[in-house]
Short mmCIF file of C-alpha atoms and ligand atoms in Angstrom, two decimals:
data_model
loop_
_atom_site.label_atom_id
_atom_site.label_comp_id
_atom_site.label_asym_id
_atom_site.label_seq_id
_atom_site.Cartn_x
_atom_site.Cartn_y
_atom_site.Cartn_z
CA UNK A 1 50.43 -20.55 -4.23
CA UNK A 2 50.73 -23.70 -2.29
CA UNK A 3 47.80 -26.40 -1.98
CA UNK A 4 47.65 -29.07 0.78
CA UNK A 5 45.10 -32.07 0.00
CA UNK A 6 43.86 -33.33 3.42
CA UNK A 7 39.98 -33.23 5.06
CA UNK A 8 39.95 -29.71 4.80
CA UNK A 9 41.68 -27.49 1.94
CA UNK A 10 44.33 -25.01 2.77
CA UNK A 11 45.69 -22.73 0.35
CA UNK A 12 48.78 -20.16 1.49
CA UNK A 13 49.16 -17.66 -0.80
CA UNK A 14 50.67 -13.99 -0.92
CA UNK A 15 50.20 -10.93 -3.55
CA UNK A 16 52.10 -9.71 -6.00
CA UNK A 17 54.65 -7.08 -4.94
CA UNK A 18 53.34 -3.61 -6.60
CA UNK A 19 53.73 -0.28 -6.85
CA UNK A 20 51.27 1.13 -3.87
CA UNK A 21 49.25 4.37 -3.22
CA UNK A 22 49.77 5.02 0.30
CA UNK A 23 45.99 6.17 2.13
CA UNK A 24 47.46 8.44 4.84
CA UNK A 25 48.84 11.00 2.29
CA UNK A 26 48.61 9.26 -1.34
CA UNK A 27 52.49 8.97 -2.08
CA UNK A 28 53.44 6.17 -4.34
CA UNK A 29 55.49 3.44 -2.84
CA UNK A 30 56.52 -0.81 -2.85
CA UNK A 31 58.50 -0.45 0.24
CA UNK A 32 58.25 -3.74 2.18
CA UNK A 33 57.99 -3.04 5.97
CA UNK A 34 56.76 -6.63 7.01
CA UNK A 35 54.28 -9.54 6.53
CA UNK A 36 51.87 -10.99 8.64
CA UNK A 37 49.33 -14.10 7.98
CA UNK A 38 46.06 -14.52 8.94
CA UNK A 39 43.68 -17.40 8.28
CA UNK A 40 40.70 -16.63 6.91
CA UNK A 41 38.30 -18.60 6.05
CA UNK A 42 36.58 -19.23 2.53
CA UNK A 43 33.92 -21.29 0.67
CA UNK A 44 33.88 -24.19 1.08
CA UNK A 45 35.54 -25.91 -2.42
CA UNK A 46 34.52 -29.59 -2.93
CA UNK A 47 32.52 -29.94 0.05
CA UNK A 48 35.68 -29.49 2.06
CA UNK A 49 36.27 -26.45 4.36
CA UNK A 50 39.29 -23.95 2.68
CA UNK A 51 40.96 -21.77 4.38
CA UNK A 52 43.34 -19.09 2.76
CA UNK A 53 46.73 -18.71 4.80
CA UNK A 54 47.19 -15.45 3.47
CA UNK A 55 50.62 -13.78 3.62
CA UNK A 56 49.75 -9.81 3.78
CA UNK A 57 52.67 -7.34 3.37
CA UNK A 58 52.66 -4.00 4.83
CA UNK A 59 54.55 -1.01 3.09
CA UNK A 60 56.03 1.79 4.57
CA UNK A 61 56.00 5.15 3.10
CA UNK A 62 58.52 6.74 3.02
CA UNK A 63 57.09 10.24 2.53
CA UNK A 64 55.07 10.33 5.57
CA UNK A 65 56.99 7.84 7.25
CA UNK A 66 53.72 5.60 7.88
CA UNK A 67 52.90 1.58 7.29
CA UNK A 68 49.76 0.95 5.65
CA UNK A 69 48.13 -3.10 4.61
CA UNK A 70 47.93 -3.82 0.91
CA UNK A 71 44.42 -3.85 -0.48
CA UNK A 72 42.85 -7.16 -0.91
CA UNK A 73 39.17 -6.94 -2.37
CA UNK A 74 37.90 -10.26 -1.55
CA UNK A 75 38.68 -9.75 2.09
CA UNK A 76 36.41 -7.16 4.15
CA UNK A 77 37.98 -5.74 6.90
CA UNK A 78 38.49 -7.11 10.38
CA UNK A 79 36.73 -10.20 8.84
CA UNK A 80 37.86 -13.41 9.09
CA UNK A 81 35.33 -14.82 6.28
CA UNK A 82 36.10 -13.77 2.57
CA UNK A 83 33.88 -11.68 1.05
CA UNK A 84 32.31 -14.10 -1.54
CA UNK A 85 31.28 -16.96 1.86
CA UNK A 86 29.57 -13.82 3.47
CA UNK A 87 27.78 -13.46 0.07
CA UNK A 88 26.89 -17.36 -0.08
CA UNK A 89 26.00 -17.29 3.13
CA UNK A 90 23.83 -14.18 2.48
CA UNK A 91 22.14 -16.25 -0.85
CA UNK A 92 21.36 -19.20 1.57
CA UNK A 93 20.01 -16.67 4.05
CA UNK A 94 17.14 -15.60 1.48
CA UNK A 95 15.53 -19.33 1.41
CA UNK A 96 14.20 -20.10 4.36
CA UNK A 97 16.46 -22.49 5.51
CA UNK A 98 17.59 -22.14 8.72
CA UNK A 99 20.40 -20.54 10.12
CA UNK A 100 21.79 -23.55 11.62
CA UNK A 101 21.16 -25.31 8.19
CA UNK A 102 23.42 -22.58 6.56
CA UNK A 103 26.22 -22.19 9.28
CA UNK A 104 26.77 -26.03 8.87
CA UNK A 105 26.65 -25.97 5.19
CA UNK A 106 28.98 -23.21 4.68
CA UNK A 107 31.23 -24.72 8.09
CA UNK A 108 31.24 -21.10 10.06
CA UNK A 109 29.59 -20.67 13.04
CA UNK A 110 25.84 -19.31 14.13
CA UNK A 111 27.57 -16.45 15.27
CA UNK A 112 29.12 -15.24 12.29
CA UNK A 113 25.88 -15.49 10.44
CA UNK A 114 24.67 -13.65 13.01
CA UNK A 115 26.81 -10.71 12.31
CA UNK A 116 26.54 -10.72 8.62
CA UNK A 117 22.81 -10.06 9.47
CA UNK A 118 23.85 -7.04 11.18
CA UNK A 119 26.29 -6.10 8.63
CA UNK A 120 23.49 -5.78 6.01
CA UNK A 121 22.27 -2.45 6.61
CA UNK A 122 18.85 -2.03 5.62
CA UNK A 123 18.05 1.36 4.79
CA UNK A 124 14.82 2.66 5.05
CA UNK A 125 12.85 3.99 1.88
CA UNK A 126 13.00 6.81 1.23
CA UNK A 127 9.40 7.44 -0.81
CA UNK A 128 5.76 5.54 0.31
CA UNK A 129 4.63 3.53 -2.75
CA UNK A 130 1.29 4.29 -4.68
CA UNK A 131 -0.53 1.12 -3.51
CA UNK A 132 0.60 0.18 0.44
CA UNK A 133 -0.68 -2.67 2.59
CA UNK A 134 -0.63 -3.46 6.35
CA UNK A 135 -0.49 -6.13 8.06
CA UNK A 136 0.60 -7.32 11.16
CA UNK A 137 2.43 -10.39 12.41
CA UNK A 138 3.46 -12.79 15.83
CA UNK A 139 7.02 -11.93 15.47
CA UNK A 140 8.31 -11.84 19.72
CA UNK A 141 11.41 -10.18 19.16
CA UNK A 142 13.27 -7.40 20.33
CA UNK A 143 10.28 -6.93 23.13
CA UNK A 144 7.66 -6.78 21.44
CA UNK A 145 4.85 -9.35 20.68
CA UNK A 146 3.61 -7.77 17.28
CA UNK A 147 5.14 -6.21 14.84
CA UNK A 148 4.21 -4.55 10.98
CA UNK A 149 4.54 -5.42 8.04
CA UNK A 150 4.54 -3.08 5.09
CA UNK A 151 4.14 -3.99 1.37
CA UNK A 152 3.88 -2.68 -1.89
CA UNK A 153 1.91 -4.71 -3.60
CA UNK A 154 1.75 -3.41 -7.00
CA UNK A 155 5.48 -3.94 -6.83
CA UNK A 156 5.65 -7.01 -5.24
CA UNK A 157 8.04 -6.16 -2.73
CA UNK A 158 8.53 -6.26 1.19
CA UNK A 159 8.49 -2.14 1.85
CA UNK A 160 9.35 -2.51 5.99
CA UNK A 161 9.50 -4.66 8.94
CA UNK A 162 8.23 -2.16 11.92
CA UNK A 163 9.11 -3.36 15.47
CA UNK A 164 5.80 -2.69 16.59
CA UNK A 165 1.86 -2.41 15.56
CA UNK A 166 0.84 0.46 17.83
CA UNK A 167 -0.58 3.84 16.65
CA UNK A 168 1.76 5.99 17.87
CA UNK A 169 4.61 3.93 16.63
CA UNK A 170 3.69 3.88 13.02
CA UNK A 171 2.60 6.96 12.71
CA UNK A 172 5.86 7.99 14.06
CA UNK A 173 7.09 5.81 11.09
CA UNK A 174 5.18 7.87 8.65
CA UNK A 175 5.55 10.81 9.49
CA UNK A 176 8.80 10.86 8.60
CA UNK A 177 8.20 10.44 4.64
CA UNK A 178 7.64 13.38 2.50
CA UNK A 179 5.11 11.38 -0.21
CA UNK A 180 1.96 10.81 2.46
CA UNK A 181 -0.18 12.45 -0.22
CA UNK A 182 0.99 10.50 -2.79
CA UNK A 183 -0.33 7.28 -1.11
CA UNK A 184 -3.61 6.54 -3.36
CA UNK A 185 -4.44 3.37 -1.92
CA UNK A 186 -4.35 1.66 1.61
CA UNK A 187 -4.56 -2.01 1.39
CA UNK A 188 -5.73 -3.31 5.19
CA UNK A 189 -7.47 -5.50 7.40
CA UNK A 190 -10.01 -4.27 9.64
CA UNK A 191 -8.28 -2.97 12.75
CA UNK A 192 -9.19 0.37 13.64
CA UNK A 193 -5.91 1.64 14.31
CA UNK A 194 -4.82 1.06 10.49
CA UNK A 195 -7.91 2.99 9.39
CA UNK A 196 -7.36 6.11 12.05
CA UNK A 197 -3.35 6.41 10.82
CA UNK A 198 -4.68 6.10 6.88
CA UNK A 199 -7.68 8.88 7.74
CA UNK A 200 -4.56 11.11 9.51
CA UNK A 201 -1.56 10.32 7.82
CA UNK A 202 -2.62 9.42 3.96
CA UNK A 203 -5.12 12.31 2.96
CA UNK A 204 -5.78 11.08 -0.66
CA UNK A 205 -5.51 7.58 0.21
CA UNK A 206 -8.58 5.36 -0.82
CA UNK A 207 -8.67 2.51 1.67
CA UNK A 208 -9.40 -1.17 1.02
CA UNK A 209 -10.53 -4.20 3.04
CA UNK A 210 -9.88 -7.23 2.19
CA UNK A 211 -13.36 -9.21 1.52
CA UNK A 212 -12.44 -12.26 2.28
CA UNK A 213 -12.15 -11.08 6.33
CA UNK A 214 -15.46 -10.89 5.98
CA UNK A 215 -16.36 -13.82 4.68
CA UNK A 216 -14.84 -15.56 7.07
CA UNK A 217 -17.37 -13.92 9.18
CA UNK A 218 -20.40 -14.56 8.15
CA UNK A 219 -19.04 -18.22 7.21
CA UNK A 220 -17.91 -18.42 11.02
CA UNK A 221 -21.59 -17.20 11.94
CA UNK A 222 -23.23 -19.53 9.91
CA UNK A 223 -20.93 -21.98 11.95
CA UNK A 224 -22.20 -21.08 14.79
CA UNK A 225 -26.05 -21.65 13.66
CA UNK A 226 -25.69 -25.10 12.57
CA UNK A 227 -23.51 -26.38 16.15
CA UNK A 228 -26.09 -24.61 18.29
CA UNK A 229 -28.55 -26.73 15.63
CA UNK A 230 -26.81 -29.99 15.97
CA UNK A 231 -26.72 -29.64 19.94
CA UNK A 232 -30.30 -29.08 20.21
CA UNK A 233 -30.98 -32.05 17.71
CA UNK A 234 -32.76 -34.99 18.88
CA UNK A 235 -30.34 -38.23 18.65
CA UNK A 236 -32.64 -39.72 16.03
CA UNK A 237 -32.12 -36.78 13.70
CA UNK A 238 -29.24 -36.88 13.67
CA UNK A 239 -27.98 -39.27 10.98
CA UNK A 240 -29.25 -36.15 8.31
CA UNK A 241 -26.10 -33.99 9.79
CA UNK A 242 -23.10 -35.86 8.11
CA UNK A 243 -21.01 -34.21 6.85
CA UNK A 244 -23.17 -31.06 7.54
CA UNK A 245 -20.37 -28.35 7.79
CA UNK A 246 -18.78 -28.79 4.84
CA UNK A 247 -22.24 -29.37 2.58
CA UNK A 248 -23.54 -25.73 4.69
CA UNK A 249 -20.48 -23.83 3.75
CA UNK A 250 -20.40 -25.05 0.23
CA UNK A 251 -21.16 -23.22 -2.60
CA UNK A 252 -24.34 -24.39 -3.92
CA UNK A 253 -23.49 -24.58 -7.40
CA UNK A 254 -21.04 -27.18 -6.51
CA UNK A 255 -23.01 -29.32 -5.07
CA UNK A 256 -24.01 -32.86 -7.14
CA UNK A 257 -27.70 -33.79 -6.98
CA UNK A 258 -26.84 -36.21 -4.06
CA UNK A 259 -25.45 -33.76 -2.08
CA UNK A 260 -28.30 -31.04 -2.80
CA UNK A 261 -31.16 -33.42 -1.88
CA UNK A 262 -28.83 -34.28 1.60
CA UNK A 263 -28.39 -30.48 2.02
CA UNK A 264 -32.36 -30.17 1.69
CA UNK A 265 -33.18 -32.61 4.38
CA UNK A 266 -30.34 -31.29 6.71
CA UNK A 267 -32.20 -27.74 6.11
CA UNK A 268 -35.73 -29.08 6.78
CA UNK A 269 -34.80 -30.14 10.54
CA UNK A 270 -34.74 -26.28 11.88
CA UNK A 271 -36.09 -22.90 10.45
CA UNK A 272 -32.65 -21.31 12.10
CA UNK A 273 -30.57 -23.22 9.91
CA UNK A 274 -32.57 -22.65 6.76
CA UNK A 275 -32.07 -18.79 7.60
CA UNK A 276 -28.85 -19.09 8.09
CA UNK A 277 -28.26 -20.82 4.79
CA UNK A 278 -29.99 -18.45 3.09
CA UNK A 279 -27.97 -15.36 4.40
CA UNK A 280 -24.78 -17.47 3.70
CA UNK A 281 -25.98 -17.83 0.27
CA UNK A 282 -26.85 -14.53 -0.34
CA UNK A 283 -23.81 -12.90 0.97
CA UNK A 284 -21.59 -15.06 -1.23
CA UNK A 285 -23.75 -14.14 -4.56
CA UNK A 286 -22.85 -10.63 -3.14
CA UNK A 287 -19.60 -11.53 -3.00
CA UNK A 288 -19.57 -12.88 -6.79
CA UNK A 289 -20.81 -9.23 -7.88
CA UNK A 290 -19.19 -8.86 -11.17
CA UNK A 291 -19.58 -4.66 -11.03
CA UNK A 292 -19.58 -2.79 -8.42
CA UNK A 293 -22.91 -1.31 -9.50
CA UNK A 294 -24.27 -4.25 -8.39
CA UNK A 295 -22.75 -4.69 -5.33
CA UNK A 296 -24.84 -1.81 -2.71
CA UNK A 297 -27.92 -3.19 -4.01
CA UNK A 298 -26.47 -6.74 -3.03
CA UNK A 299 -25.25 -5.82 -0.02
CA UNK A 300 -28.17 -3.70 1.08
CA UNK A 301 -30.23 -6.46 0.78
CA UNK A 302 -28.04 -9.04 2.50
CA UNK A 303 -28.27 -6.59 5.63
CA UNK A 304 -31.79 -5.92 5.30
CA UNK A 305 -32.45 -9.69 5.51
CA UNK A 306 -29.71 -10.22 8.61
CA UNK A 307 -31.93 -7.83 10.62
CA UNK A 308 -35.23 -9.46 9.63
CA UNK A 309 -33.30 -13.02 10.47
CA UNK A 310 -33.13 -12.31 14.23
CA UNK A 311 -30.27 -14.98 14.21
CA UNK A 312 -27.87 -13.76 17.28
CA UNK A 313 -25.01 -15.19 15.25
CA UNK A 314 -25.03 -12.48 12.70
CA UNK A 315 -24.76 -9.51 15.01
CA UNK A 316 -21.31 -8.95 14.87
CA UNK A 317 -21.71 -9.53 10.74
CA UNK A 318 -23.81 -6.54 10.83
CA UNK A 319 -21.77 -4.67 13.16
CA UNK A 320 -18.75 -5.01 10.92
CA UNK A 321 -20.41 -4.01 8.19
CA UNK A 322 -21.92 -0.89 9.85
CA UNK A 323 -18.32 0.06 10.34
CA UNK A 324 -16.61 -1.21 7.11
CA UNK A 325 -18.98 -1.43 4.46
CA UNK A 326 -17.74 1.86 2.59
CA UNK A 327 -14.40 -0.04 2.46
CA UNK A 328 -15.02 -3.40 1.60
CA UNK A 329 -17.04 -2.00 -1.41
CA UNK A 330 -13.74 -0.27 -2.41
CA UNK A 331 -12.75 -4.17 -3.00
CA UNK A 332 -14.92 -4.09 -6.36
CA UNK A 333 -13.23 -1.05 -7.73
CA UNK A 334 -9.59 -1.48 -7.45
CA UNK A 335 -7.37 -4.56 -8.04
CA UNK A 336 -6.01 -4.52 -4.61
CA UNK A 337 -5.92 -6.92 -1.69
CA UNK A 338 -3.86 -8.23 1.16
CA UNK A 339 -3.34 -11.58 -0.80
CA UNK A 340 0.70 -10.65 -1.46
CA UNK A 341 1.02 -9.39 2.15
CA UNK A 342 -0.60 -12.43 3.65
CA UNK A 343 1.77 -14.62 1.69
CA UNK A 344 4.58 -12.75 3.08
CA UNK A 345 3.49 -13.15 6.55
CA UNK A 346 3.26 -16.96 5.71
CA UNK A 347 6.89 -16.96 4.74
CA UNK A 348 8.19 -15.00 7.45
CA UNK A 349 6.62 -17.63 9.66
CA UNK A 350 8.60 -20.36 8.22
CA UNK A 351 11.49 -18.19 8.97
CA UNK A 352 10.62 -17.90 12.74
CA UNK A 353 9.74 -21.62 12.97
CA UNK A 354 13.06 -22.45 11.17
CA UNK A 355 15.20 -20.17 13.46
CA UNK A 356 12.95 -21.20 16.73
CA UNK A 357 12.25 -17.07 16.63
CA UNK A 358 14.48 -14.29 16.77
CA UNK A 359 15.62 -12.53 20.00
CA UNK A 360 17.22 -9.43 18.07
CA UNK A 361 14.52 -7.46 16.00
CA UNK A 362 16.90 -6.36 13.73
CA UNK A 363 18.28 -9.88 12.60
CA UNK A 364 14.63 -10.46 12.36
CA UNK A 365 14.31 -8.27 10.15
CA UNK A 366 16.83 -8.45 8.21
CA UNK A 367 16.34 -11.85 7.63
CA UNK A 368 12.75 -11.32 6.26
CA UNK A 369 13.75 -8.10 3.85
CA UNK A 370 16.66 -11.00 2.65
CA UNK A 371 14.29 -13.39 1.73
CA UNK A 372 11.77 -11.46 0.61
CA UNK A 373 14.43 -10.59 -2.06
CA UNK A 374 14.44 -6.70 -1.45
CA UNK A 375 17.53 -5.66 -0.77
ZN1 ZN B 401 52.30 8.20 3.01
#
């Protein structure tokens, strides 16, 4: 082995003449027929670039009169990358740095990362997982705007990417897996398409909303109240509204005495808001049920005082809980919520902003199931 010191490392090197087992018919042999050298490139050692010079014999067999390479494991073939930089680069790849980040650390091009991606064959599972969450995400790849994202939560892992969020797509997707019954829980937002393909698909599947999707709700329609207020308010009254959102949408437990007595004059100035204050409050202690015994009761009468409110901005509140009521109830009674697939919808949008978005789905997608550390 010969080493040259210079800005970049190369190392020349050949194997050890052996005894061979020939792959065309499995005859022994260490018959030289000829060398050839290719370059390949390797990790980079000392913040240099290496690259191997590699000297690789051929043998000839003489019993079926065939030439054949010697093995090498730490070279994949028709690669011009060693084995272990593909895996580095494949360890950087499940950060989120970017792919330009990586190509420059590791001194290969975009390209070749590129390909790796597609090298790493994601299978799909083979079994649905007792506890599965939807979600969906802005992904603009491969021709489509949306895509799906499946978790297991109870595992903690990234299940599958789907290229798409449309009904016949993923039921197409789930169709194909032999466990549908065995699905006992189906973790989702509210989008009707989820709950249709649960109701078809997942017969003993129990599913859950997420409640804070409704909070935001009836936080967003308690929003509205107070602008339409604040609009309507007189110039001169309006010195009480400082800081009004955030002392509205506060809990009032944790509000100091200053605050409260602020909160109380803010409330005086219009009936609406006082209403809508009230229903705020009384969804959230609905929300802090600590059984779900006490949750219909809690909820019932939330609803009951919506519809004597009259307040426009809580129509669609009560429409989404016509709809979804049975399921956001489910949130009391079983552990799970969207929480771990939200988070990985958060990471795979550093990943898109870092790469300035994927064109190919499947290097999408391969990228997330690589960082989300499931392969
Ligand atoms: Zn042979």
């Amino acid at each position: 082995m010969k080493f040259e010191k210079s800005k970049e490392n190369h190392i020349y090197f050949t194997l050890k003449h052996k005894d061979c087992v020939c792959p065309h018919c499995k005859a022994i042999t260490n018959k030289v027929h000829d060398y050839r050298t290719s370059i390949i490139k390797d990790s980079p050692i000392m913040g240099k670039s290496t690259f191997l010079h590699y000297r690789k014999r051929r043998y000839h067999c003489d019993s079926c009169n065939r030439h054949f390479t010697e093995p090498f494991s730490l070279l994949p073939k028709n690669c011009r990358l060693t084995t272990r930089l593909c895996f580095e680069a494949i360890h950087l790849l499940k950060s989120s740095l970017n792919v330009l980040t990586v190509a420059s650390q590791l001194g290969i091009s975009v390209s070749s990362i590129f390909r790796r991606l597609r090298d790493i064959k994601h299978q799909k599972p083979k079994t649905l997982p007792l506890v599965l969450s939807i979600d969906e995400f802005k992904g603009n790849s491969g021709g489509n705007k949306y895509h799906s994202i499946l978790t297991a939560p109870k595992e903690h892992k990234v299940f599958d990417i789907l290229p798409s969020r449309t009904q016949y797509r993923l039921e197409e997707y789930l169709r194909d897996f032999s466990n549908c019954k065995d699905v006992r829980y189906f973790v989702m937002d509210m989008y009707k398409v989820y709950k249709d393909i649960a109701q078809r698909l997942l017969p003993n599947a129990t599913i859950v909303i997420n409640k804070f999707h409704v909070v935001k709700q009836v936080t967003g329609a308690t929003e509205r109240v107070r602008i339409r207020i604040q609009k309507q308010m007189h110039p001169s009254k309006r010195k009480y509204f400082k800081r009004s959102r955030k002392l509205i949408l506060a809990h009032k437990d944790k509000l100091n005495k200053e605050n409260l007595e602020a909160l109380e004059v803010m409330l005086q100035q219009s009936n609406d808001l006082a209403q809508a204050y009230y229903l705020k409050e009384l969804f959230y202690d609905f929300m802090d049920s600590k059984s779900s015994s006490e949750t219909k009761p809690k909820l019932r009468k939330f609803i009951n005082a919506v519809s004597v409110s009259e307040l426009a901005e809580f129509n669609s509140v009560l429409t989404t809980l016509a709809n979804w009521a049975k399921y956001i109830l489910n949130n009391f009674d079983y552990p799970y919520t969207t929480g771990y697939t939200e988070g990985m919808n958060n990471k795979i949008k550093v990943i898109k902003r870092n790469a300035y978005g994927y064109r190919n789905f499947e290097n999408f997608r391969n990228r997330i199931m690589l960082s989300c550390d499931t392969i």
